[in-house]
XYZ file of C-alpha atoms in Angstrom:
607
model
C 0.000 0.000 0.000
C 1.220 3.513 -0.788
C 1.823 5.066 2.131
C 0.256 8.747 3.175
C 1.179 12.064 4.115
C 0.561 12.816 7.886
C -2.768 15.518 8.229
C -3.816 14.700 4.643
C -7.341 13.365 3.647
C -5.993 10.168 1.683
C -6.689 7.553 4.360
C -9.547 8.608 5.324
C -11.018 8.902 2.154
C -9.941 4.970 1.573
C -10.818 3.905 4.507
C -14.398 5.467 4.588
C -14.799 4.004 0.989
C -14.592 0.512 1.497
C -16.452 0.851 4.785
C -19.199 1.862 2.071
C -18.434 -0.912 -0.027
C -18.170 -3.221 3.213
C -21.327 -2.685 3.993
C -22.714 -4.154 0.267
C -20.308 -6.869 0.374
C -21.368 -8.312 3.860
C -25.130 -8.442 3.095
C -24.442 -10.276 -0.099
C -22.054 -12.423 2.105
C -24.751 -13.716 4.047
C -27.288 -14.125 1.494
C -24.579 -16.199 -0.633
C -23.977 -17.984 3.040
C -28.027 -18.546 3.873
C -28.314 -20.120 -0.070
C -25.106 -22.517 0.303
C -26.346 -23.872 3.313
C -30.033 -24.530 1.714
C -28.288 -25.810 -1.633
C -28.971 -29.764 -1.393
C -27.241 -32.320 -3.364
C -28.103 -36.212 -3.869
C -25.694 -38.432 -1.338
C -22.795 -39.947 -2.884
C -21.737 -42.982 -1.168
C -20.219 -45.992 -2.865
C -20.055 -49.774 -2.003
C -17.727 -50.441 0.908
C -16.131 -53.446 -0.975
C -15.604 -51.832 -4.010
C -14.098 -48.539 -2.312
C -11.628 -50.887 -0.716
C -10.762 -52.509 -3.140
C -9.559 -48.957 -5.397
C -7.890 -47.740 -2.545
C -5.976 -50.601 -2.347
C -4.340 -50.008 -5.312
C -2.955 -46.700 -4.020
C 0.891 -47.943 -3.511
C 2.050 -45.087 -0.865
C 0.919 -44.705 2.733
C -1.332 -41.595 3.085
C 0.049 -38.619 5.441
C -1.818 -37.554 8.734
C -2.740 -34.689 6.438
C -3.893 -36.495 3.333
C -6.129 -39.026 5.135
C -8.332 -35.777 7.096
C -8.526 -34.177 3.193
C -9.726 -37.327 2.052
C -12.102 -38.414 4.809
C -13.676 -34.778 5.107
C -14.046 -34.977 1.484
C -16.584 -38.249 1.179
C -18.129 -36.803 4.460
C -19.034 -33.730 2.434
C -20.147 -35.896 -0.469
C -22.291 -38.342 1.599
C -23.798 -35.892 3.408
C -26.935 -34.612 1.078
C -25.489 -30.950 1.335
C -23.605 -29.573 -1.770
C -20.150 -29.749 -1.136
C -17.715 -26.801 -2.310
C -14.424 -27.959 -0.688
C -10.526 -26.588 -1.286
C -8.289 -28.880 -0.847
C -4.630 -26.886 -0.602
C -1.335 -29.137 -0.470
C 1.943 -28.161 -1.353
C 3.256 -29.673 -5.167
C 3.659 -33.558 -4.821
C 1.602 -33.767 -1.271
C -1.094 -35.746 -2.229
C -3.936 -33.567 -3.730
C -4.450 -35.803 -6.838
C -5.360 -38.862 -4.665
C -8.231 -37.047 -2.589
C -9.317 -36.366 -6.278
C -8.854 -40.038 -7.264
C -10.793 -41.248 -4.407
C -13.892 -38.419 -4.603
C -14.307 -39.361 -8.296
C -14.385 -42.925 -7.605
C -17.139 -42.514 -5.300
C -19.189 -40.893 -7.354
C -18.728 -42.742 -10.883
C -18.595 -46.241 -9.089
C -22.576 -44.825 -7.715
C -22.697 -44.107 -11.558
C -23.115 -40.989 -11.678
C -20.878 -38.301 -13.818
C -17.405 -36.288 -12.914
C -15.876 -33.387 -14.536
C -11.897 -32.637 -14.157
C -11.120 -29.845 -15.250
C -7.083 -29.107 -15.844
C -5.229 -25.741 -16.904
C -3.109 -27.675 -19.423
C -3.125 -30.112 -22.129
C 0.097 -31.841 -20.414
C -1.763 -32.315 -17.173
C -5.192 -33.292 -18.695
C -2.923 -36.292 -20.108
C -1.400 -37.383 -16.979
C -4.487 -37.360 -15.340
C -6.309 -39.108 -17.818
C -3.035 -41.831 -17.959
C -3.615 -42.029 -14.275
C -7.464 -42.725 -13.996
C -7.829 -45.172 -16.449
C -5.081 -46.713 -14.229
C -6.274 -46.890 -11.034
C -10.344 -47.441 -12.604
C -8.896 -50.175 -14.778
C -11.638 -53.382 -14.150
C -14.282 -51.308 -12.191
C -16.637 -50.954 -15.786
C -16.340 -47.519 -16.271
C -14.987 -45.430 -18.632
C -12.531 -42.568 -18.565
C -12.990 -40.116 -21.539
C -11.131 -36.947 -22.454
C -11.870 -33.664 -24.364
C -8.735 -31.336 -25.347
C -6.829 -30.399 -28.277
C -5.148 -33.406 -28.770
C -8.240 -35.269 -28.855
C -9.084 -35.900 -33.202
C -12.570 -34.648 -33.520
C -14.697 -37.172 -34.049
C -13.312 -38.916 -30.905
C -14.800 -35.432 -29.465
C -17.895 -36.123 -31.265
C -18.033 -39.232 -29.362
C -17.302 -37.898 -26.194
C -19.715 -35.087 -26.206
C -22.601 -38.256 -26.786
C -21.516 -40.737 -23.976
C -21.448 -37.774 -21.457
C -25.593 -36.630 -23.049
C -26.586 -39.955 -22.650
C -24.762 -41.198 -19.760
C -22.294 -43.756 -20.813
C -19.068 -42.162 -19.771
C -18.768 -42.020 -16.473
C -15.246 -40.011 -15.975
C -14.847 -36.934 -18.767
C -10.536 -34.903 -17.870
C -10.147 -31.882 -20.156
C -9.092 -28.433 -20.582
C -11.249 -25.558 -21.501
C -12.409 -27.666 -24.413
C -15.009 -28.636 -21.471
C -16.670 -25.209 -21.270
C -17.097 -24.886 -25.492
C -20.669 -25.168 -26.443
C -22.819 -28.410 -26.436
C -21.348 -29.926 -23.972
C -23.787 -31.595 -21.471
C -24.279 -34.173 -18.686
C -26.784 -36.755 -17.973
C -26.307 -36.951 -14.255
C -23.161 -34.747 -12.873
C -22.437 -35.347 -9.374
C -19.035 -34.118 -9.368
C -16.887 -31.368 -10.615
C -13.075 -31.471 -9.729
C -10.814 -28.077 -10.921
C -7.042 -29.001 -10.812
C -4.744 -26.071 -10.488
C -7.421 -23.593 -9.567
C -5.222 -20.368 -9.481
C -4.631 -21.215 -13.505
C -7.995 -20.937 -13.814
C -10.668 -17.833 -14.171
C -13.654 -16.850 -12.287
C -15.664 -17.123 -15.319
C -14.175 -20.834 -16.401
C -14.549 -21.695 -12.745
C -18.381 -20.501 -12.950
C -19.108 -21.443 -16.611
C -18.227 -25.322 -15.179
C -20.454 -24.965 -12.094
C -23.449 -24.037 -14.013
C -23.229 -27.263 -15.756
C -25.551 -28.253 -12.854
C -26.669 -26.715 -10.105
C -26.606 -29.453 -7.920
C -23.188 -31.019 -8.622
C -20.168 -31.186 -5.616
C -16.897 -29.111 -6.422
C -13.385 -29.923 -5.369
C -11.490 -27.534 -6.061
C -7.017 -28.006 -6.003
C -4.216 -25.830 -5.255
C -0.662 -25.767 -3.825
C -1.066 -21.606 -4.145
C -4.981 -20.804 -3.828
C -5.597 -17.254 -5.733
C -6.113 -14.259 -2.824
C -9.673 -14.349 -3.728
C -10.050 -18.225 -3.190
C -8.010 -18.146 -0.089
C -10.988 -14.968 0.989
C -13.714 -17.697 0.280
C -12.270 -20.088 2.663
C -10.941 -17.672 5.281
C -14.668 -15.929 5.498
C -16.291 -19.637 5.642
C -17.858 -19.429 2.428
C -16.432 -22.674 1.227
C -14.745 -25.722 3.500
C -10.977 -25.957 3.395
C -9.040 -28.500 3.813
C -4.878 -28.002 4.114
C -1.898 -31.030 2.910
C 0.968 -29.856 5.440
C 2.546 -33.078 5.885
C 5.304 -33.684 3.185
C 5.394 -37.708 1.585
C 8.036 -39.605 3.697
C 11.934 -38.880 2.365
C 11.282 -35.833 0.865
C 13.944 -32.984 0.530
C 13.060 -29.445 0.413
C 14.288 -28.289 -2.888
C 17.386 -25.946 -2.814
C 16.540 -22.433 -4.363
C 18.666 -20.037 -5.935
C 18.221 -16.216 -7.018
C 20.954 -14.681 -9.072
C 22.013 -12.777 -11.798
C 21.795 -14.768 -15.410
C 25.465 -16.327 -16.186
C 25.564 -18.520 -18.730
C 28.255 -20.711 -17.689
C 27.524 -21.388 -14.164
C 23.990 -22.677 -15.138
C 25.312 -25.184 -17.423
C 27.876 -26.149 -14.826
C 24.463 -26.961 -13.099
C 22.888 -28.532 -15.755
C 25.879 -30.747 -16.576
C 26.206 -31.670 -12.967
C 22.559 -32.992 -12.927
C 23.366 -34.967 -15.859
C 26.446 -36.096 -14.352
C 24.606 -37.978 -11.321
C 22.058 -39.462 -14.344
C 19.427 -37.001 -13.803
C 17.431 -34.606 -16.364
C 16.149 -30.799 -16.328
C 13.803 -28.334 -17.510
C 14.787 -24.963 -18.317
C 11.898 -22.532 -18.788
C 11.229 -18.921 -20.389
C 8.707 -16.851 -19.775
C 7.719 -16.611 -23.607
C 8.015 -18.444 -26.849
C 10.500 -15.967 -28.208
C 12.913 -16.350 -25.199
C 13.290 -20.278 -26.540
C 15.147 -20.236 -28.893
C 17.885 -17.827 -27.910
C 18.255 -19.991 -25.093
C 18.938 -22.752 -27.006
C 22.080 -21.042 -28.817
C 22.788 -20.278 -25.280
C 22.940 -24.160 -24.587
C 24.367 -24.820 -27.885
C 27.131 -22.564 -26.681
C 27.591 -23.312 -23.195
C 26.930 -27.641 -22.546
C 26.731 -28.637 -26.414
C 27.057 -31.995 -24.759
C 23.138 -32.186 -23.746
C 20.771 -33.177 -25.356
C 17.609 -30.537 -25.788
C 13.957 -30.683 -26.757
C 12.318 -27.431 -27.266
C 7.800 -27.428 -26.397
C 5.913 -24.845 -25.668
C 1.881 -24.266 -26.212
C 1.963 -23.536 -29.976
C 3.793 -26.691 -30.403
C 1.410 -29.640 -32.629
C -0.344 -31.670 -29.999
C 1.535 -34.960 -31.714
C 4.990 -33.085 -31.633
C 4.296 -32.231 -28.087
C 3.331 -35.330 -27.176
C 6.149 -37.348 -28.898
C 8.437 -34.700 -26.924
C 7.507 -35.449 -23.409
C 6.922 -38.811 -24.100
C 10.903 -39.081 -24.431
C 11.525 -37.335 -21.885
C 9.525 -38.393 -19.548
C 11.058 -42.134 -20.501
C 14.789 -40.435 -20.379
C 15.812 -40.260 -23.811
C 16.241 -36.384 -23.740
C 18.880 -34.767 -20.839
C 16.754 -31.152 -20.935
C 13.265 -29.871 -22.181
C 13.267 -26.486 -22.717
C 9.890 -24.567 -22.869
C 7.560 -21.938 -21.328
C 5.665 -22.338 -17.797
C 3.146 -24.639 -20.001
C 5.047 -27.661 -17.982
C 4.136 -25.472 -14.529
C 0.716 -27.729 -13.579
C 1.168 -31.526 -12.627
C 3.782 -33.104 -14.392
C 5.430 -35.813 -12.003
C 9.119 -37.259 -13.578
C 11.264 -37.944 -10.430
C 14.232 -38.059 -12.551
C 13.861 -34.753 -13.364
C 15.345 -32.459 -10.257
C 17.335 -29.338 -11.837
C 14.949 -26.448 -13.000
C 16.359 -23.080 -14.491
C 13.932 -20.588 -14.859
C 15.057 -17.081 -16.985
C 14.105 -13.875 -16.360
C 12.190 -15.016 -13.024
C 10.907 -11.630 -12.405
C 8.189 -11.789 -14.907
C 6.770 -14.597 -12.995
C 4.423 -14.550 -10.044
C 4.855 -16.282 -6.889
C 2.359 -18.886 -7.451
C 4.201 -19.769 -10.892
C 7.139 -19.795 -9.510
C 6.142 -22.241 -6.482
C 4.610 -24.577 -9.373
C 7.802 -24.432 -11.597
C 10.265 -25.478 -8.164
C 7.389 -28.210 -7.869
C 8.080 -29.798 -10.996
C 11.442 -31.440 -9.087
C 12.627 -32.900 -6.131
C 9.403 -35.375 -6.754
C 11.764 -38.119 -5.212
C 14.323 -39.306 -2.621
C 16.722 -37.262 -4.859
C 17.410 -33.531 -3.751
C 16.001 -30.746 -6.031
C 17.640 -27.534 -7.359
C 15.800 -24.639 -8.475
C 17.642 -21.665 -10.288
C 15.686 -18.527 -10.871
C 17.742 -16.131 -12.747
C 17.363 -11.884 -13.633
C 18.851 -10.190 -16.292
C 19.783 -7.062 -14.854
C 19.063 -6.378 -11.008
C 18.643 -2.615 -12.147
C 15.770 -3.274 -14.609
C 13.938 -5.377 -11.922
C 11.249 -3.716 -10.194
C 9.932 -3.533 -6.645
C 7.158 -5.490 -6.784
C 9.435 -8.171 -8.545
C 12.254 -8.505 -5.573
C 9.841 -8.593 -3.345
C 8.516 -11.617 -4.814
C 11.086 -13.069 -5.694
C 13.066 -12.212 -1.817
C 9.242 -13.918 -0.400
C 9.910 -16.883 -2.704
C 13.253 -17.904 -1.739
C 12.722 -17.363 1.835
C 9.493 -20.146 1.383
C 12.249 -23.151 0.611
C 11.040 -25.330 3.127
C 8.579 -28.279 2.704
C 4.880 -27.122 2.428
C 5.755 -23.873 1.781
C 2.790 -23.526 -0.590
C 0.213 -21.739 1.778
C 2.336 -20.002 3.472
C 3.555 -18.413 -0.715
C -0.451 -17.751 -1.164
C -0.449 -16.048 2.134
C 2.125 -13.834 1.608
C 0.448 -13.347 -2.420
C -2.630 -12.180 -0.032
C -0.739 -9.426 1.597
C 0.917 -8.478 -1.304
C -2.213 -8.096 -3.998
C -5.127 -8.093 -1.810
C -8.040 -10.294 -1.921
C -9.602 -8.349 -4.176
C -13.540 -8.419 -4.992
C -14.828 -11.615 -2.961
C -18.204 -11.594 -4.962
C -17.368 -10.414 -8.568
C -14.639 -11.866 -11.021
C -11.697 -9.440 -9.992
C -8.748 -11.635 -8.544
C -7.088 -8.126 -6.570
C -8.580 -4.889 -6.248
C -9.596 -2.083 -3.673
C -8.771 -4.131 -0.580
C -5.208 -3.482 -0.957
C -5.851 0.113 0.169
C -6.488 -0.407 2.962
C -4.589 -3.880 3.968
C -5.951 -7.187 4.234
C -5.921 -6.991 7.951
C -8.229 -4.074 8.385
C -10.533 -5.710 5.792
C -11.060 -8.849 7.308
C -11.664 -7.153 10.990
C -14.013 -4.772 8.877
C -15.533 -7.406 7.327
C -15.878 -9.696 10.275
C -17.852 -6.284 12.492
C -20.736 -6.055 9.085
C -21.385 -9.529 8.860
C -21.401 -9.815 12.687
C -23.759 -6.843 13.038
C -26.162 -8.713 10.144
C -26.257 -11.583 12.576
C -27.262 -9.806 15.212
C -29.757 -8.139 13.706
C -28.651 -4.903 12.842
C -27.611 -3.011 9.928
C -24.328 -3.990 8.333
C -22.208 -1.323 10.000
C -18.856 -2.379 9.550
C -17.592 -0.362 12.610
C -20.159 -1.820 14.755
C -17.774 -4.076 16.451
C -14.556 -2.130 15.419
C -13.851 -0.641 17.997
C -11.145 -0.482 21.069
C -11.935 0.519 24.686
C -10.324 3.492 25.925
C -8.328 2.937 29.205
C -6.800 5.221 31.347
C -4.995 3.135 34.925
C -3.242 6.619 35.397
C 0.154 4.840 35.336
C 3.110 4.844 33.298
C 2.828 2.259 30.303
C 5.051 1.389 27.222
C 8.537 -0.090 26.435
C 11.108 1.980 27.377
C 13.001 3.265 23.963
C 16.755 2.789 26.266
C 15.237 -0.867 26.416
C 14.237 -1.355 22.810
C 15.673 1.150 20.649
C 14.344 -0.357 17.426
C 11.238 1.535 16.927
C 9.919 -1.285 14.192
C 10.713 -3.955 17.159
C 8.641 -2.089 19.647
C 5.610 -1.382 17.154
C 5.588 -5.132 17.026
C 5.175 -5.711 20.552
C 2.493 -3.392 20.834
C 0.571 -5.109 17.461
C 1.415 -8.480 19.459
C 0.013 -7.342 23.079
C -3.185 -5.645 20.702
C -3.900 -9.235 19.003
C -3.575 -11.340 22.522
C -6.802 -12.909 23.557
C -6.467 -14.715 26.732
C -4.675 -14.402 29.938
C -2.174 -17.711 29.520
C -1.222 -15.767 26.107
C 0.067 -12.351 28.317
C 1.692 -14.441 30.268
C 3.597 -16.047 27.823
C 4.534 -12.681 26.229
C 5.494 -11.531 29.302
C 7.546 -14.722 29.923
C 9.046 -14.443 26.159
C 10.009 -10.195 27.060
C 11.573 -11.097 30.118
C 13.755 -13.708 28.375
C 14.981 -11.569 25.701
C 15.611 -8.154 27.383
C 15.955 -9.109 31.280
C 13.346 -8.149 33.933
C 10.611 -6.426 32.823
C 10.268 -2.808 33.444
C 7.302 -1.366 35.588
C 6.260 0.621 32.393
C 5.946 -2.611 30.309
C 4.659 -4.344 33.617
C 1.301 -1.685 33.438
C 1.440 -2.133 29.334
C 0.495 -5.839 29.553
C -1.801 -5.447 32.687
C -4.051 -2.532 30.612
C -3.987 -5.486 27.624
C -5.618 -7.617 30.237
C -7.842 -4.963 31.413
C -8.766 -4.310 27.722
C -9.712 -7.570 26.948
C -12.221 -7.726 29.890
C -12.933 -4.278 28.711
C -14.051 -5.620 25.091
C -15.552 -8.872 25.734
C -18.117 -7.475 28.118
C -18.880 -3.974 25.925
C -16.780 -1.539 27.904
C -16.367 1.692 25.914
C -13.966 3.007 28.242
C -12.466 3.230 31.836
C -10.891 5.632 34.128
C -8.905 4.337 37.297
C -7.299 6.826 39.379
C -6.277 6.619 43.618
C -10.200 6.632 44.447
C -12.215 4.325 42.480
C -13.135 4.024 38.849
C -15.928 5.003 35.855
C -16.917 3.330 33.332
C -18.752 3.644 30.419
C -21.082 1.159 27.873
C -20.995 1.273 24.135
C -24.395 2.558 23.142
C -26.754 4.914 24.770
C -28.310 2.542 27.103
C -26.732 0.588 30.145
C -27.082 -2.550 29.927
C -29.889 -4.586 32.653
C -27.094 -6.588 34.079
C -25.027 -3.155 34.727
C -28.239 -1.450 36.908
C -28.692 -4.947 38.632
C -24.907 -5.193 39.633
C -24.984 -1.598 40.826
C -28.077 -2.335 43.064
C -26.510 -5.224 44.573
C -23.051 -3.425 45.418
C -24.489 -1.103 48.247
C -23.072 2.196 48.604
C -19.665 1.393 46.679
C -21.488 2.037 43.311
C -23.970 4.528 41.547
C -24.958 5.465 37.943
C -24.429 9.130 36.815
C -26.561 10.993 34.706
C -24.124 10.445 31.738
C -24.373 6.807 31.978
C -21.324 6.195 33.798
C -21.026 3.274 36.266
C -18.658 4.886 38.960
C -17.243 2.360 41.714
C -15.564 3.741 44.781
C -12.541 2.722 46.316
C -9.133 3.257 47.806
C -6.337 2.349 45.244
C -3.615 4.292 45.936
C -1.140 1.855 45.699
C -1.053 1.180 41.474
C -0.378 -2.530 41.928
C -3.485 -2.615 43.796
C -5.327 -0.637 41.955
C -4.230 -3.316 38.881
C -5.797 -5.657 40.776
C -8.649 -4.368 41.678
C -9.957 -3.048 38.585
C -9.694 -6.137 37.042
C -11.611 -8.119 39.847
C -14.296 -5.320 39.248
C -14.684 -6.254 35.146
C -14.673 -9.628 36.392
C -17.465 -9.472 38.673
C -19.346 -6.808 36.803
C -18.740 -8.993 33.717
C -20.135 -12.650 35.508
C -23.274 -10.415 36.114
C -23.853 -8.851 32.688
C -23.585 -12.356 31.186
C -25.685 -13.756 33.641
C -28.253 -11.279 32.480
C-alpha cells in the first residue's frame, strides 16, 4: 500500500470508501452464506467393498494430512449438502489422490465427474492415471482437449448426453458449447489459481446441484478470501510424503556458464532438467545459449503452440529419459510428475508470479533425490519492486509445504480483491488485508445480530486510562519497528495464559521487565475484559473508577450489579457506572480493577 502524508485526507477517504463498499459486500455475504447452506445435493456414497478394493491399489501410505482431506471430502459428499471444498497441499503432497478417491465414489454410484485441468500436459497425466487406477471397475474414462481428433470429441460429447461415460478430464475444451451431462455429481478443478472466475463458474453451471473440489498448492487471494470468510470448507496437505527434501533455491544474476555447470552436474549424477522462459520468443535464444555453453546435452524445445503430436512425442521421451533437458515456457508449470527430473532453471524469473514460480520449483525434487531450483534476472537494475519482493518472499518459502504459506504472503501483497465479482485483486489493498477482514468480520457480525451492516459496529477499542506509566522503554528497545511489534502483538492477545507467555518471552529476551511494560500488559488484560463485556472506556485513578457502555443505554445486568453493590457504586446521569474505592497503591489498583470487570462482567452475562 502507498503510504500517506501525515494531516492529509488520503486515508480517510480509503478507509471510509470501502467501509461503504463493506457494507454491500457483507449483506451479499450472508445471502450467498443462507443459499449454500439450503443448496442440497443427492448423497454420494459408494459400495464399501468396491471402495476398498480402489484404494488398495494406491501404492504409498497416506500422510496424517492427506487421510483428514480425504475423509472430510466423502463426508461432504455423503452428506446430502452440496459440497464446495478446497483442498490446498503443497506440489507432490497428495492432492491428486483425494481427487482419485472423490471421483471414484461418485462414478462407481454411476453418476458423472468433470476434471477440469489448466493444461493439455496435465489433462494427459491425469487421464493416464485414472484409467489406471479405474482399470476393471466398468467404467470409462474419456477426455476432451486439443489433442483429442474430432470425431473422438464427437463421441465424447454423446456418452457424457446420454450417460455412458462415467469419468470426462479436459481443458477448456469442457466449457465450449454443447457440452452436457446426464447426471453430474461431481466437478473437480485441478490447479485452480490457472484458472478464471468465469471458467470456474461457466463449469459450475453445468448443474446446479453437482459437488466441487477444487485443487491448489497456491490458492488465488480471492479463493483463499472464500475459505478464510467460511464461504467454502478448506481443507490443508501440510505433511510432506516420507523422504522428501526441500528443494534448494537459488536467485541470481543470469550467467551462462555457471547454469550449465548446473545442468551438466545434474546430468552427471544421471538425472534430467527443464529450463523454462517466460515466452516463446525467449526459446530459442536460449537454445544457442545451450548450444554454446553444454553442447554436450541433449535438448527438446515445447511450448503451447507446439502440434499436440509433436508435443506429445516430446515429453513422451523425456519423460522415458531419452532427452537430458526440455526447454519450454511455464506450459510444464501444472502436474507433471518425472522424479528423474530435479534441476529447473527458470530465466528472467521476475516476470513470474509467486504462485508460478512455487509450481515451476514443484516440478522437481518429486523423489528421494534432492532438487535444485535456479531462478535467474537479467539485470538487477531493470527489476522492479514489486518483482524482488517476490522473488526475496519466494526464496525465503524453501522449506517443505511452503505452498500456503507463498499464497499467504500473495494475499498481503495483492489483496483479496472483490470476494463476490470476477476481480482476482482490487480495492482491498488500500487499505490492507488486515483491516478488511476485521471490517468485514464487524458487518457480517452486526447482520447476525440483527442490525444493519455497520462495519464499525464491532470495530472498535476501549479506551483505558490506569493513570500509570505504560510502554517499552526506547533505552530498552531502541528499534522503533521492534517495539511497534510488541504493541501489534500485546493488541492481538486474547487470553490471559497468552500475556503471560509474552510476558515470559520479554523477560527472556531483554531481562526483567520494566514497571512501564509491567502496566502495558496489565491494561492489555484490562482491555480484553474491557471488550468482551462492551466496555467503551475506563478511568482508574487513587479513588475508584468510571466506566462507560458502548451505546446509549446501560445494559440490565449493569443497573442490577450496581443495586446489589451497596453504597460502593452509583450510575451518573451520563451513563457512567462509577465504583468507589481506595487504590492508591497502582499494583493494587491493577488488581482491583480487574476483579471489578470480572465481577461486573459474571453479572452482565448472567443477564
Amino acid at each position: 500500500a502507498r503510504l500517506d502524508h501525515l494531516g492529509g485526507n488520503g486515508w480517510a477517504e480509503r478507509k471510509q470508501k470501502a467501509i461503504e463498499e463493506l457494507a454491500e459486500v457483507a449483506a451479499r455475504l450472508a445471502r450467498l452464506a443462507e443459499q449454500r447452506r439450503a443448496q442440497r445435493a443427492e448423497p454420494v456414497k459408494p459400495a464399501p467393498a468396491a471402495y476398498r478394493r480402489f484404494v488398495a491399489r494406491f501404492p504409498y501410505l497416506e500422510t496424517e494430512d492427506q487421510a483428514r482431506a480425504i475423509a472430510e471430502t466423502l463426508q461432504d459428499l455423503a452428506s446430502g449438502r452440496r459440497m464446495d471444498r478446497l483442498v490446498c497441499g503443497d506440489v507432490g503432497f497428495g492432492k491428486t489422490e483425494v481427487a482419485l478417491r472423490a471421483c471414484f465414489a461418485a462414478a462407481a454410484c454411476r453418476r458423472q465427474v468433470a476434471v477440469l485441468a489448466p493444461t493439455t500436459p496435465l489433462s494427459a497425466q491425469h487421464v493416464a492415471t485414472f484409467r489406471r487406477r479405474f482399470a476393471g471397475f466398468g467404467i470409462e474414462i474419456a477426455e476432451l482437449s486439443r489433442r483429442v481428433p474430432a470425431p473422438e470429441a464427437a463421441r465424447v460429447k454423446t456418452g457424457l448426453a446420454d450417460g455412458s461415460i462415467g469419468v470426462v478430464i479436459g481443458t477448456q475444451a469442457l466449457l465450449s458449447p454443447g457440452i452436457g451431462f446426464k447426471d453430474l455429481a461431481l466437478i473437480v478443478i485441478d490447479e485452480e489459481q490457472r484458472l478464471g472466475v468465469k471458467q470456474k463458474d461457466t463449469l459450475s453451471a453445468l448443474s446446479s446441484a453437482a459437488h466441487r473440489l477444487m485443487l491448489t498448492a497456491t490458492p488465488i487471494p480471492r479463493t483463499l478470501e472464500y475459505a478464510l470468510l467460511g464461504l467454502r470448507e478448506i481443507s490443508v496437505i501440510a505433511t510432506p510424503p516420507s523422504e522428501r527434501l526441500p528443494v534448494r533455491t537459488s536467485v541470481l544474476p543470469h550467467q551462462p556458464a555457471a547454469i550449465a555447470d548446473a545442468l551438466r552436474r545434474e546430468r552427471a549424477r544421471g538425472g534430467q532438467s527443464f529450463y523454462v522462459c517466460p515466452a516463446i520468443a525467449d526459446l530459442e535464444p536460449a537454445a544457442e545459449e545451450l548450444a554454446q555453453f553444454a553442447p554436450e546435452l541433449s535438448v527438446e524445445i515445447v511450448h503451447g503452440k507446439t502440434p499436440a503430436a509433436e508435443a506429445d512425442r516430446i515429453f513422451t521421451d523425456f519423460v522415458e529419459g531419452r532427452t537430458d533437458l526440455l526447454l519450454s515456457t511455464d506450459i510444464i508449470e501444472s502436474g507433471l510428475d518425472i522424479p528423474n527430473a530435479n534441476t529447473i532453471v527458470v530465466r528472467h524469473a521476475d516476470r513470474f508470479g509467486l504462485a508460478q514460480l512455487h509450481q515451476l520449483r514443484g516440478r522437481v525434487g518429486r523423489s528421494t533425490a534432492r532438487g535444485y531450483a535456479f531462478l535467474t534476472y537479467a539485470d538487477e537494475a531493470e527489476v522492479g519492486e514489486p518483482a524482488r519482493l517476490r522473488l526475496a518472499s519466494f526464496a525465503a518459502g524453501q522449506a517443505l509445504g511452503a505452498g500456503f504459506a507463498i499464497a499467504a504472503r500473495d494475499y498481503d501483497l495483492r489483496g483479496a480483491g472483490d470476494v463476490i465479482g470476477e476481480e482476482q485483486s482490487g480495492y482491498l489493498r488500500a487499505i490492507g488485508s488486515d483491516l478488511y477482514l476485521r471490517l468485514l468480520k464487524g458487518a457480517v457480525q452486526a447482520l447476525r445480530n440483527g442490525g444493519p451492516a455497520d462495519p464499525m459496529a464491532h470495530f472498535w477499542t476501549p479506551q483505558i486510562d490506569l493513570g500509570l506509566p505504560v510502554g517499552i522503554p526506547e533505552d530498552l528497545v531502541p528499534d522503533p519497528a521492534l517495539r511497534l511489534s510488541f504493541f501489534r502483538r500485546l493488541a492481538m492477545i486474547g487470553a490471559e495464559d497468552s500475556l503471560d507467555g509474552f510476558a515470559a518471552r520479554f523477560a527472556d529476551r531483554f531481562g526483567d521487565v520494566p514497571e512501564p511494560t509491567e502496566n502495558l500488559i496489565c491494561v492489555a488484560a484490562v482491555k480484553r475484559l474491557c471488550r468482551r463485556h462492551g466496555i467503551q472506556s475506563l478511568q482508574a485513578g487513587p479513588r475508584g473508577a468510571a466506566l462507560r457502555f458502548v451505546g446509549e443505554e446501560v445494559p440490565g445486568g449493569a443497573i442490577r450489579f450496581v443495586q446489589d453493590s451497596g453504597e460502593r457504586a452509583h450510575l451518573r446521569g451520563d451513563g457512567a457506572l462509577v465504583w468507589a474505592a481506595d487504590w492508591e497503591a497502582p499494583q493494587r489498583r491493577i488488581r482491583e480493577v480487574q476483579r471489578l470487570l470480572r465481577a461486573l462482567g459474571r453479572r452482565l452475562e448472567a443477564d
